[in-house]
Amino acid sequence: MAKFRMKTVGSLLSAMMLTSLLYGCGGGGGGDSADGDAVTLTILNNWNGSSGPDTDTTPVTKAIEEKTGIKIKIDYTKGSEVEKVNQIFATQDLPDIYTGPAWGGELDGIIKAAKEGQLVDLTDKIDKYPNLAKAIAKENVPPALYEKAIGGIDGKKYMLYQNHPATGDDVNDWLYGFYVRKDIAEKVGVDPQSVKTKEDLYQFLKKIKDANLTENGMPVLPLGGFHDGWAVGIGSTMFYGTSYVDKGDGSLENVFFTKAYEDYTLYYRKLIAEGLLDPEAFTQTDPIANEKIKQGRIAVLAAHYPAILDASKDYVKSHPGSDYVPVGPLERAGAEPNRPVDLSIQGNNVTVITKKAKNVDAALKLLDFLASDEGFMLVRYGVEGVHWEKVDGKPAAKKEWFDKFYEDTTGKVKKNEGIGIGLENMTGMDRINSVGGGDIWADQERLKAMDNARKILRPNGISVISAFNPGDVITKAPGWEALKPSMDQVGDVWKQAIFAKSDDAALKVINDLRDQIKKTGYDDAMRFVNEELKGKEVVKLAMPN
């Protein structure tokens, strides 16, 4: 994939399109609907963090039915996406269409399902659907992901790929980082842009703690996040550049085995021990996290900016001047000060048709329509002539609907029209600016906040990573199946370590798992990785997008 470099990114997706990632469980395959005319397809949208419309029928889904003859039923799941993908294939409680994250354990679960014969082989079908074929063409998929999954499993193609930017103008930077309530920064007398280093951030959080701020009789927590600790750990980028680092001799090592990882862990242990980080952040649900934000109890939030803007909207509305603003930009381990921010941009979703689907042709027809320009704009903007119209050749929101959506702080009005209910996750390559009209539903204040954060956090622009990720390559190692259970424990062990009673106890937890990983084939797997990546460009620095 060509590397895009730019000073600024075009208009972002609306908040609903960014955070309205649906999740669900389908119950078996689709078939004829009760009226005998339309086909009904069930969709599992495997994302934790949102909900759908009040009814299956919305203006958007009705328009899709009129165009394709296909009705859609989407259910919604709460909880771990990895657990969900493993559960559905274990229990055979399968939808017609599955769509979910294009990375991590979720993707591993889909690859496993493909190898077990639980997915429809699309190899001889895909060329009949040009919109789908384009999105999985080799030049439109990050190389490591293409080799790992999209290009084929055991010589057969099972997976579709969505939301990879079609052009540089379509690159969507979600602006991950630390954000502080402006009024709190003012109260403690710290300019958020003066916070640059690990020590600066620690001292900033300490000042907030020492100020003994309260809200409705409850203490204000210096640092918090959303569900299950998302995305509190992004401070890792101050300690190391990416998950696999150069040992100094040109060979790669998983960062878990480095001192940088130990320093990162002990830094967070100190935040926990000194009451600077919400101890419930790693176990709370999204509703609980959002309630704390609505109560004004979180001073600094770690996540991407659209999620923070969504969660804080009600509080800011009733407390003018309490909006969250960027902290930093913070130092990045190994990065030159003037280096563009390296973003790990990839599509949101991998989509497959399960073996339980009763009408594969209908599923492909639906997905190809959604990936057309017409389908793309329908599910993102709503029905043309109803919700939006073209002005100078580009979509523009109709004022009556813009006002309705703006006044509704719950997002339910928009979802009940069928906009942002997850169908946007199955629309082929992301053409939000090159084909669409950008974020037509965003209010001007929101756009202004995003633009301001972008100027602060991306002073040198961005660079989209096109290099190989060793984390994708290691999954092809001969002994990966034996190694994987140990590697999967890294995240949980990190949480154990940061809650340990001492630094020594934290390091012991880490070293115990290091020993286990070594015993289950790590060294052989890394020899495979280093051999496979000889002569190839490897990711050295990465920030989440």
Coordinates of C-alpha atoms in Angstrom, one line a residue:
M1 CA 0.0 0.0 0.0
A2 CA 1.3 3.4 -0.8
K3 CA 2.3 5.6 2.1
F4 CA 0.3 8.7 2.5
R5 CA 1.9 11.8 4.0
M6 CA 0.0 15.0 4.8
K7 CA -0.1 18.0 7.1
T8 CA -3.7 17.6 7.9
V9 CA -6.4 15.0 7.5
G10 CA -9.7 15.8 5.8
S11 CA -13.0 15.9 7.6
L12 CA -13.5 13.0 10.0
L13 CA -16.4 10.6 10.2
S14 CA -19.2 11.6 12.5
A15 CA -19.0 10.5 16.1
M16 CA -21.8 8.0 15.4
M17 CA -19.9 6.5 12.6
L18 CA -16.7 6.4 14.7
T19 CA -18.1 4.9 17.9
S20 CA -21.4 3.3 16.7
L21 CA -19.7 -0.1 16.1
L22 CA -22.4 -2.6 16.5
Y23 CA -22.1 -6.1 17.9
G24 CA -24.6 -8.9 18.0
C25 CA -25.4 -12.5 17.8
G26 CA -27.4 -13.9 15.0
G27 CA -29.6 -16.9 15.3
G28 CA -29.0 -19.1 12.4
G29 CA -29.2 -18.5 8.6
G30 CA -31.5 -16.2 6.6
G31 CA -34.4 -17.3 4.5
D32 CA -37.5 -16.0 3.0
S33 CA -39.4 -13.5 5.1
A34 CA -43.0 -13.9 6.2
D35 CA -44.4 -12.1 3.2
G36 CA -42.6 -14.5 0.9
D37 CA -41.0 -11.8 -1.2
A38 CA -37.9 -10.4 0.6
V39 CA -35.0 -12.4 1.9
T40 CA -34.1 -11.8 5.5
L41 CA -30.4 -11.9 6.5
T42 CA -29.1 -11.9 10.0
I43 CA -25.9 -9.9 10.8
L44 CA -23.6 -10.3 13.8
N45 CA -21.7 -7.0 14.1
N46 CA -19.1 -8.0 16.6
W47 CA -18.2 -4.7 18.4
N48 CA -18.5 -3.8 22.0
G49 CA -19.7 -0.3 22.6
S50 CA -23.0 0.5 21.1
S51 CA -26.6 -0.4 20.3
G52 CA -29.0 -0.2 17.4
P53 CA -32.4 1.2 16.4
D54 CA -35.6 0.5 18.3
T55 CA -36.9 -1.6 15.4
D56 CA -35.3 -3.6 12.6
T57 CA -37.1 -1.4 10.0
T58 CA -35.7 2.1 9.5
P59 CA -35.8 4.4 6.5
V60 CA -32.3 3.2 5.6
T61 CA -33.0 -0.5 5.9
K62 CA -36.2 0.0 4.0
A63 CA -34.3 1.7 1.2
I64 CA -31.9 -1.2 1.1
E65 CA -34.8 -3.7 0.9
E66 CA -36.2 -1.7 -2.0
K67 CA -32.9 -1.7 -3.8
T68 CA -31.9 -5.4 -3.2
G69 CA -35.0 -7.3 -2.0
I70 CA -33.2 -8.1 1.2
K71 CA -34.4 -7.4 4.8
I72 CA -31.8 -7.0 7.5
K73 CA -31.9 -8.1 11.2
I74 CA -29.0 -7.0 13.4
D75 CA -28.8 -8.1 17.1
Y76 CA -26.4 -6.5 19.5
T77 CA -23.8 -8.0 21.9
K78 CA -22.2 -6.6 25.0
G79 CA -18.9 -7.9 26.1
S80 CA -15.6 -9.2 24.7
E81 CA -15.4 -9.4 20.9
V82 CA -12.9 -12.3 21.2
E83 CA -15.1 -14.3 23.5
K84 CA -18.1 -13.6 21.2
V85 CA -16.4 -14.8 18.0
N86 CA -15.2 -18.0 19.7
Q87 CA -18.6 -18.6 21.3
I88 CA -20.6 -18.4 18.1
F89 CA -18.5 -21.0 16.2
A90 CA -18.4 -23.3 19.3
T91 CA -22.1 -23.2 19.8
Q92 CA -23.1 -22.9 16.1
D93 CA -25.4 -20.0 17.0
L94 CA -24.3 -18.3 13.7
P95 CA -25.7 -15.4 11.7
D96 CA -25.7 -15.3 7.9
I97 CA -23.1 -12.6 7.9
Y98 CA -20.4 -11.9 10.5
T99 CA -18.4 -8.6 10.7
G100 CA -15.9 -7.6 13.3
P101 CA -12.4 -6.3 14.1
A102 CA -9.7 -6.9 11.5
W103 CA -7.0 -7.6 14.1
G104 CA -6.1 -9.5 17.3
G105 CA -7.9 -12.4 18.7
E106 CA -11.1 -11.6 16.8
L107 CA -9.3 -12.1 13.5
D108 CA -7.6 -15.2 14.8
G109 CA -11.0 -16.6 15.6
I110 CA -12.2 -16.0 12.1
I111 CA -9.0 -17.6 10.6
K112 CA -9.6 -20.6 12.8
A113 CA -13.2 -20.8 11.6
A114 CA -12.0 -20.7 8.0
K115 CA -9.6 -23.6 8.6
E116 CA -12.4 -25.6 10.2
G117 CA -14.6 -25.2 7.1
Q118 CA -17.2 -23.0 8.9
L119 CA -17.1 -20.1 6.4
V120 CA -18.2 -19.9 2.8
D121 CA -15.4 -20.1 0.3
L122 CA -15.6 -16.9 -1.9
T123 CA -12.7 -17.7 -4.2
D124 CA -14.9 -18.5 -7.3
K125 CA -17.6 -16.0 -6.4
I126 CA -15.8 -12.7 -5.6
D127 CA -15.1 -11.7 -9.2
K128 CA -18.8 -11.4 -9.9
Y129 CA -19.1 -8.6 -7.3
P130 CA -16.7 -5.8 -8.4
N131 CA -17.2 -3.6 -5.3
L132 CA -16.2 -6.4 -3.0
A133 CA -13.3 -7.6 -5.3
K134 CA -11.8 -4.1 -5.3
A135 CA -11.7 -3.9 -1.5
I136 CA -9.7 -7.1 -1.2
A137 CA -7.3 -6.4 -4.1
K138 CA -3.7 -6.8 -2.9
E139 CA -2.9 -3.2 -3.5
N140 CA -5.8 -2.1 -1.2
V141 CA -4.9 -4.2 1.8
P142 CA -1.9 -3.7 4.2
P143 CA 0.6 -6.3 3.1
A144 CA 0.9 -8.3 6.4
L145 CA -2.9 -8.5 6.7
Y146 CA -3.2 -9.6 3.1
E147 CA -0.6 -12.4 3.7
K148 CA -2.2 -13.4 7.0
A149 CA -5.8 -13.5 6.1
I150 CA -7.4 -11.5 3.3
G151 CA -5.3 -13.0 0.4
G152 CA -6.4 -16.5 1.4
I153 CA -6.4 -19.2 3.9
D154 CA -5.0 -22.5 2.6
G155 CA -5.4 -21.1 -0.9
K156 CA -9.0 -20.1 -0.5
K157 CA -10.5 -16.6 0.0
Y158 CA -13.1 -16.3 2.8
M159 CA -12.8 -12.8 4.0
L160 CA -14.0 -9.4 2.8
Y161 CA -12.2 -6.2 4.1
Q162 CA -13.9 -2.9 4.9
N163 CA -13.1 0.7 5.7
H164 CA -9.5 0.9 4.6
P165 CA -8.9 4.4 3.2
A166 CA -9.3 4.5 -0.5
T167 CA -7.1 7.7 -0.8
G168 CA -5.0 9.9 1.4
D169 CA -8.0 12.2 1.7
D170 CA -10.0 9.4 3.3
V171 CA -7.5 8.6 6.1
N172 CA -9.3 8.9 9.4
D173 CA -7.2 9.8 12.4
W174 CA -9.2 9.3 15.6
L175 CA -6.7 11.3 17.6
Y176 CA -5.9 8.9 20.4
G177 CA -4.3 10.5 23.4
F178 CA -4.8 12.0 26.8
Y179 CA -7.4 14.7 27.2
V180 CA -8.0 16.9 30.3
R181 CA -11.0 18.9 31.3
K182 CA -10.0 22.5 30.5
D183 CA -11.5 23.9 33.7
I184 CA -9.5 21.5 35.8
A185 CA -6.3 22.3 34.1
E186 CA -6.9 25.9 34.8
K187 CA -7.7 25.2 38.5
V188 CA -4.4 23.5 39.0
G189 CA -2.5 26.0 37.0
V190 CA -1.1 23.8 34.3
D191 CA -1.1 24.5 30.6
P192 CA -1.9 21.1 29.0
Q193 CA 0.5 21.8 26.1
S194 CA 3.4 22.1 28.6
V195 CA 3.0 18.4 29.5
K196 CA 5.5 16.6 27.3
T197 CA 7.3 13.9 29.1
K198 CA 6.5 10.9 31.3
E199 CA 7.5 12.9 34.4
D200 CA 5.4 15.9 33.2
L201 CA 2.3 13.7 33.0
Y202 CA 3.0 12.1 36.4
Q203 CA 3.4 15.6 38.0
F204 CA 0.3 16.9 36.2
L205 CA -1.9 14.0 37.6
K206 CA -0.3 14.5 41.0
K207 CA -1.3 18.2 41.0
I208 CA -4.8 17.2 40.2
K209 CA -4.9 14.6 43.0
D210 CA -3.4 17.1 45.5
A211 CA -6.0 19.7 44.7
N212 CA -8.6 17.4 46.3
L213 CA -11.3 18.3 43.8
T214 CA -14.8 17.0 44.3
E215 CA -18.0 16.8 42.2
N216 CA -21.3 16.5 44.0
G217 CA -19.5 15.3 47.1
M218 CA -17.4 12.7 45.3
P219 CA -13.7 12.9 44.6
V220 CA -12.5 13.7 41.1
L221 CA -10.2 11.0 39.8
P222 CA -7.1 12.2 38.0
L223 CA -7.0 9.7 35.2
G224 CA -9.7 7.3 33.8
G225 CA -10.8 5.4 30.7
F226 CA -13.7 3.6 29.3
H227 CA -14.7 -0.1 29.4
D228 CA -12.2 -2.7 30.6
G229 CA -9.4 -0.1 30.7
W230 CA -9.8 1.1 27.1
A231 CA -7.6 3.0 26.3
V232 CA -5.7 3.9 29.5
G233 CA -2.6 2.0 28.5
I234 CA -1.8 4.3 25.5
G235 CA 0.9 5.8 27.6
S236 CA 3.0 2.9 26.4
T237 CA 4.0 4.9 23.4
M238 CA 6.2 7.0 25.7
F239 CA 8.2 3.9 26.6
Y240 CA 8.5 1.9 23.3
G241 CA 7.7 2.4 19.7
T242 CA 5.8 -0.7 18.9
S243 CA 5.2 -4.3 20.1
Y244 CA 8.3 -5.8 18.4
V245 CA 11.6 -3.9 18.8
D246 CA 15.1 -4.2 17.5
K247 CA 17.4 -6.0 20.0
G248 CA 20.3 -3.9 18.7
D249 CA 21.7 -6.6 16.3
G250 CA 19.0 -6.2 13.7
S251 CA 16.9 -9.0 15.1
L252 CA 13.5 -8.5 16.6
E253 CA 12.2 -9.1 20.2
N254 CA 8.7 -8.9 21.6
V255 CA 8.7 -5.8 23.7
F256 CA 7.3 -7.8 26.7
F257 CA 10.9 -9.1 27.2
T258 CA 12.5 -5.6 27.4
K259 CA 13.3 -3.2 30.1
A260 CA 11.1 -0.6 28.4
Y261 CA 8.1 -2.8 29.1
E262 CA 9.2 -3.1 32.8
D263 CA 9.5 0.7 33.0
Y264 CA 6.1 1.1 31.4
T265 CA 4.5 -1.4 33.9
L266 CA 6.1 0.2 37.0
Y267 CA 5.0 3.7 35.8
Y268 CA 1.4 2.5 35.8
R269 CA 1.9 0.7 39.0
K270 CA 2.9 4.0 40.6
L271 CA -0.2 5.7 39.2
I272 CA -2.4 3.0 40.8
A273 CA -0.5 3.0 44.1
E274 CA -0.7 6.8 44.5
G275 CA -4.4 7.1 43.5
L276 CA -3.7 8.8 40.2
L277 CA -5.4 6.2 38.1
D278 CA -9.0 5.1 38.6
P279 CA -8.6 1.5 40.0
E280 CA -12.0 0.5 38.6
A281 CA -10.9 1.5 35.0
F282 CA -9.9 -2.1 34.1
T283 CA -13.1 -3.8 35.3
Q284 CA -15.9 -1.2 34.6
T285 CA -18.4 -1.4 31.9
D286 CA -19.0 1.4 29.4
P287 CA -22.2 2.6 31.1
I288 CA -20.3 2.9 34.4
A289 CA -17.5 4.8 32.7
N290 CA -19.8 7.1 31.0
E291 CA -21.7 7.8 34.2
K292 CA -18.5 8.9 35.9
I293 CA -17.8 11.3 33.0
K294 CA -21.4 12.6 33.1
Q295 CA -20.9 13.2 36.8
G296 CA -17.7 15.3 36.1
R297 CA -15.6 12.8 38.1
I298 CA -12.7 12.2 35.6
A299 CA -10.1 14.9 35.1
V300 CA -8.0 13.2 32.4
L301 CA -9.3 10.7 29.9
A302 CA -7.3 8.4 27.7
A303 CA -9.1 7.3 24.5
H304 CA -9.8 8.6 21.0
Y305 CA -11.3 12.1 20.9
P306 CA -14.7 11.3 19.3
A307 CA -15.5 8.9 22.2
I308 CA -14.5 11.5 24.7
L309 CA -16.6 14.2 23.0
D310 CA -19.6 11.9 23.0
A311 CA -19.3 10.8 26.6
S312 CA -18.7 14.4 27.9
K313 CA -21.4 16.1 25.8
D314 CA -24.1 16.3 28.5
Y315 CA -21.7 17.5 31.2
V316 CA -20.2 20.2 29.0
K317 CA -23.6 21.4 28.0
S318 CA -24.6 22.0 31.6
H319 CA -21.1 23.1 32.6
P320 CA -19.7 25.5 29.9
G321 CA -15.9 25.5 29.8
S322 CA -15.5 22.0 31.0
D323 CA -14.8 20.5 27.6
Y324 CA -11.8 18.1 27.3
V325 CA -8.7 19.4 25.4
P326 CA -5.5 17.5 24.3
V327 CA -2.6 17.0 26.7
G328 CA 0.8 17.3 25.0
P329 CA 1.8 16.2 22.5
L330 CA 3.7 13.7 24.6
E331 CA 7.1 12.3 23.7
R332 CA 7.2 9.2 21.6
A333 CA 9.9 6.6 22.3
G334 CA 12.5 6.6 19.6
A335 CA 10.8 9.3 17.4
E336 CA 12.5 12.4 16.2
P337 CA 10.7 15.6 17.4
N338 CA 9.7 16.6 13.9
R339 CA 8.7 13.2 12.7
P340 CA 5.1 12.8 11.4
V341 CA 3.0 10.6 13.6
D342 CA 3.1 7.0 12.4
L343 CA -0.5 5.7 12.4
S344 CA -1.5 2.1 12.3
I345 CA -4.4 2.8 10.0
Q346 CA -6.3 -0.2 8.7
G347 CA -9.9 -1.0 7.9
N348 CA -12.2 -1.5 10.8
N349 CA -13.7 -4.8 9.7
V350 CA -13.3 -8.3 8.3
T351 CA -16.6 -9.7 7.0
V352 CA -17.5 -13.3 6.3
I353 CA -20.5 -15.4 5.3
T354 CA -20.9 -18.4 7.6
K355 CA -21.8 -21.9 6.5
K356 CA -25.2 -21.5 8.2
A357 CA -26.2 -18.9 5.7
K358 CA -29.2 -20.2 3.7
N359 CA -28.8 -17.7 0.8
V360 CA -25.2 -17.0 0.0
D361 CA -26.1 -15.1 -3.2
A362 CA -28.4 -12.8 -1.3
A363 CA -25.6 -12.1 1.2
L364 CA -23.1 -11.3 -1.5
K365 CA -25.7 -9.1 -3.3
L366 CA -26.3 -7.2 -0.1
L367 CA -22.6 -6.7 0.7
D368 CA -21.9 -5.6 -2.9
F369 CA -24.6 -3.0 -2.7
L370 CA -23.4 -1.7 0.6
A371 CA -19.9 -1.4 -0.9
S372 CA -21.2 0.6 -3.9
D373 CA -21.0 4.4 -3.9
E374 CA -24.8 4.5 -3.5
G375 CA -24.9 2.1 -0.6
F376 CA -21.9 3.8 1.0
M377 CA -23.6 7.1 1.1
L378 CA -27.0 5.6 2.0
V379 CA -25.8 4.0 5.3
R380 CA -23.6 6.9 6.3
Y381 CA -25.9 9.9 5.4
G382 CA -29.4 8.4 5.2
V383 CA -31.9 8.6 2.4
E384 CA -31.1 11.1 -0.4
G385 CA -33.9 13.7 -0.7
V386 CA -35.1 12.9 2.9
H387 CA -32.1 13.3 5.2
W388 CA -29.7 15.0 2.8
E389 CA -29.3 16.4 -0.7
K390 CA -26.5 17.2 -3.1
V391 CA -25.1 20.7 -3.1
D392 CA -22.4 21.3 -5.7
G393 CA -22.2 17.6 -6.3
K394 CA -21.5 16.7 -2.6
P395 CA -23.9 15.4 0.1
A396 CA -25.2 18.1 2.5
A397 CA -27.4 17.5 5.5
K398 CA -30.9 18.8 5.5
K399 CA -31.4 21.4 8.2
E400 CA -34.4 19.8 9.8
W401 CA -32.6 16.5 10.3
F402 CA -29.3 18.2 11.3
D403 CA -31.2 20.0 14.1
K404 CA -33.0 16.8 15.2
F405 CA -29.8 14.9 15.4
Y406 CA -28.0 17.7 17.1
E407 CA -30.6 18.2 19.8
D408 CA -30.7 14.4 20.6
T409 CA -27.8 13.8 23.0
T410 CA -28.5 10.0 23.1
G411 CA -27.9 9.3 19.4
K412 CA -31.1 7.3 19.3
V413 CA -32.9 9.6 16.8
K414 CA -30.2 9.1 14.3
K415 CA -30.1 5.3 14.8
N416 CA -33.9 5.1 14.4
E417 CA -33.4 6.6 10.9
G418 CA -30.9 3.8 10.2
I419 CA -27.8 5.9 10.2
G420 CA -24.7 4.7 12.1
I421 CA -26.2 1.4 13.1
G422 CA -23.2 -0.7 11.9
L423 CA -24.0 -1.1 8.3
E424 CA -21.3 1.4 7.6
N425 CA -18.8 -1.3 8.7
M426 CA -19.6 -3.3 5.5
T427 CA -19.2 -0.6 2.8
G428 CA -15.9 -1.6 1.1
M429 CA -13.1 0.9 1.0
D430 CA -13.6 4.1 3.0
R431 CA -14.4 7.0 0.6
I432 CA -15.8 9.4 3.1
N433 CA -14.1 12.4 1.5
S434 CA -13.2 11.3 -2.0
V435 CA -16.7 10.1 -2.8
G436 CA -18.8 11.4 0.2
G437 CA -19.2 14.8 1.7
G438 CA -17.2 14.2 4.9
D439 CA -18.8 14.5 8.2
I440 CA -22.1 16.2 7.2
W441 CA -23.8 15.5 10.6
A442 CA -21.1 17.0 12.8
D443 CA -21.8 20.3 14.5
Q444 CA -19.4 23.2 13.9
E445 CA -18.2 23.2 17.5
R446 CA -17.3 19.5 17.2
L447 CA -15.4 20.0 14.0
K448 CA -13.6 23.0 15.5
A449 CA -12.6 20.8 18.5
M450 CA -11.3 18.0 16.3
D451 CA -9.4 20.5 14.1
N452 CA -7.8 22.1 17.1
A453 CA -6.8 18.7 18.6
R454 CA -5.3 17.7 15.3
K455 CA -3.2 20.8 15.1
I456 CA -1.9 20.2 18.7
L457 CA -1.3 16.5 18.5
R458 CA -0.2 16.2 14.8
P459 CA 2.0 19.3 14.3
N460 CA 4.1 17.5 11.7
G461 CA 1.2 15.7 10.0
I462 CA 0.8 11.9 9.8
S463 CA 2.4 9.0 8.0
V464 CA 0.3 5.9 7.3
I465 CA 2.3 2.7 8.1
S466 CA 2.7 0.3 5.2
A467 CA 5.4 -1.9 6.7
F468 CA 5.1 -5.4 8.0
N469 CA 3.9 -6.0 11.5
P470 CA 5.8 -8.9 13.2
G471 CA 2.7 -9.6 15.3
D472 CA 1.0 -10.8 12.1
V473 CA 4.0 -12.9 11.0
I474 CA 4.4 -14.8 14.3
T475 CA 0.9 -16.3 13.9
K476 CA 2.2 -18.3 11.0
A477 CA 5.1 -19.8 13.0
P478 CA 4.9 -23.7 13.1
G479 CA 4.6 -23.7 16.9
W480 CA 2.2 -20.8 17.2
E481 CA -0.8 -22.9 18.4
A482 CA 1.2 -24.0 21.4
L483 CA 2.7 -20.6 22.0
K484 CA -0.5 -18.6 21.6
P485 CA -2.2 -19.4 25.0
S486 CA 0.9 -18.0 26.8
M487 CA 1.1 -14.9 24.6
D488 CA -2.6 -14.2 25.1
Q489 CA -1.9 -13.8 28.9
V490 CA 0.3 -10.7 28.4
G491 CA -2.6 -8.2 28.8
D492 CA -4.0 -9.9 31.9
V493 CA -0.6 -10.2 33.5
W494 CA 0.2 -6.5 32.9
K495 CA -3.0 -5.7 34.9
Q496 CA -1.9 -8.0 37.7
A497 CA 1.5 -6.4 37.7
I498 CA 0.3 -2.8 38.0
F499 CA -1.9 -3.8 41.0
A500 CA 1.0 -5.6 42.7
K501 CA 2.0 -4.5 46.2
S502 CA 5.6 -3.6 45.2
D503 CA 7.8 -3.2 42.2
D504 CA 9.5 -6.4 42.9
A505 CA 6.2 -8.3 43.0
A506 CA 5.2 -6.6 39.7
L507 CA 8.4 -7.7 38.0
K508 CA 8.0 -11.3 39.4
V509 CA 4.6 -11.5 37.8
I510 CA 6.1 -10.4 34.5
N511 CA 9.1 -12.7 34.7
D512 CA 6.9 -15.7 35.6
L513 CA 5.0 -15.3 32.3
R514 CA 8.2 -14.6 30.4
D515 CA 9.5 -18.0 31.6
Q516 CA 6.2 -19.7 30.5
I517 CA 6.3 -18.0 27.1
K518 CA 9.9 -19.2 26.6
K519 CA 8.9 -22.8 27.5
T520 CA 6.1 -22.9 25.0
G521 CA 8.2 -22.1 22.0
Y522 CA 8.8 -18.4 21.9
D523 CA 12.4 -18.6 20.7
D524 CA 11.6 -20.9 17.8
A525 CA 8.7 -18.6 16.8
M526 CA 10.9 -15.5 16.8
R527 CA 13.6 -17.3 14.7
F528 CA 10.8 -17.9 12.2
V529 CA 9.7 -14.2 12.4
N530 CA 13.2 -12.9 11.9
E531 CA 13.8 -15.2 8.9
E532 CA 10.5 -14.3 7.3
L533 CA 11.1 -10.6 7.7
K534 CA 14.6 -10.5 6.3
G535 CA 14.8 -7.7 3.7
K536 CA 11.3 -6.4 4.4
E537 CA 10.4 -3.1 6.0
V538 CA 9.2 -3.7 9.5
V539 CA 7.1 -1.4 11.7
K540 CA 9.4 0.4 14.2
L541 CA 7.1 3.2 15.4
A542 CA 3.3 3.1 15.6
M543 CA 0.5 5.1 17.2
P544 CA -3.1 3.9 17.2
N545 CA -5.3 5.8 14.8

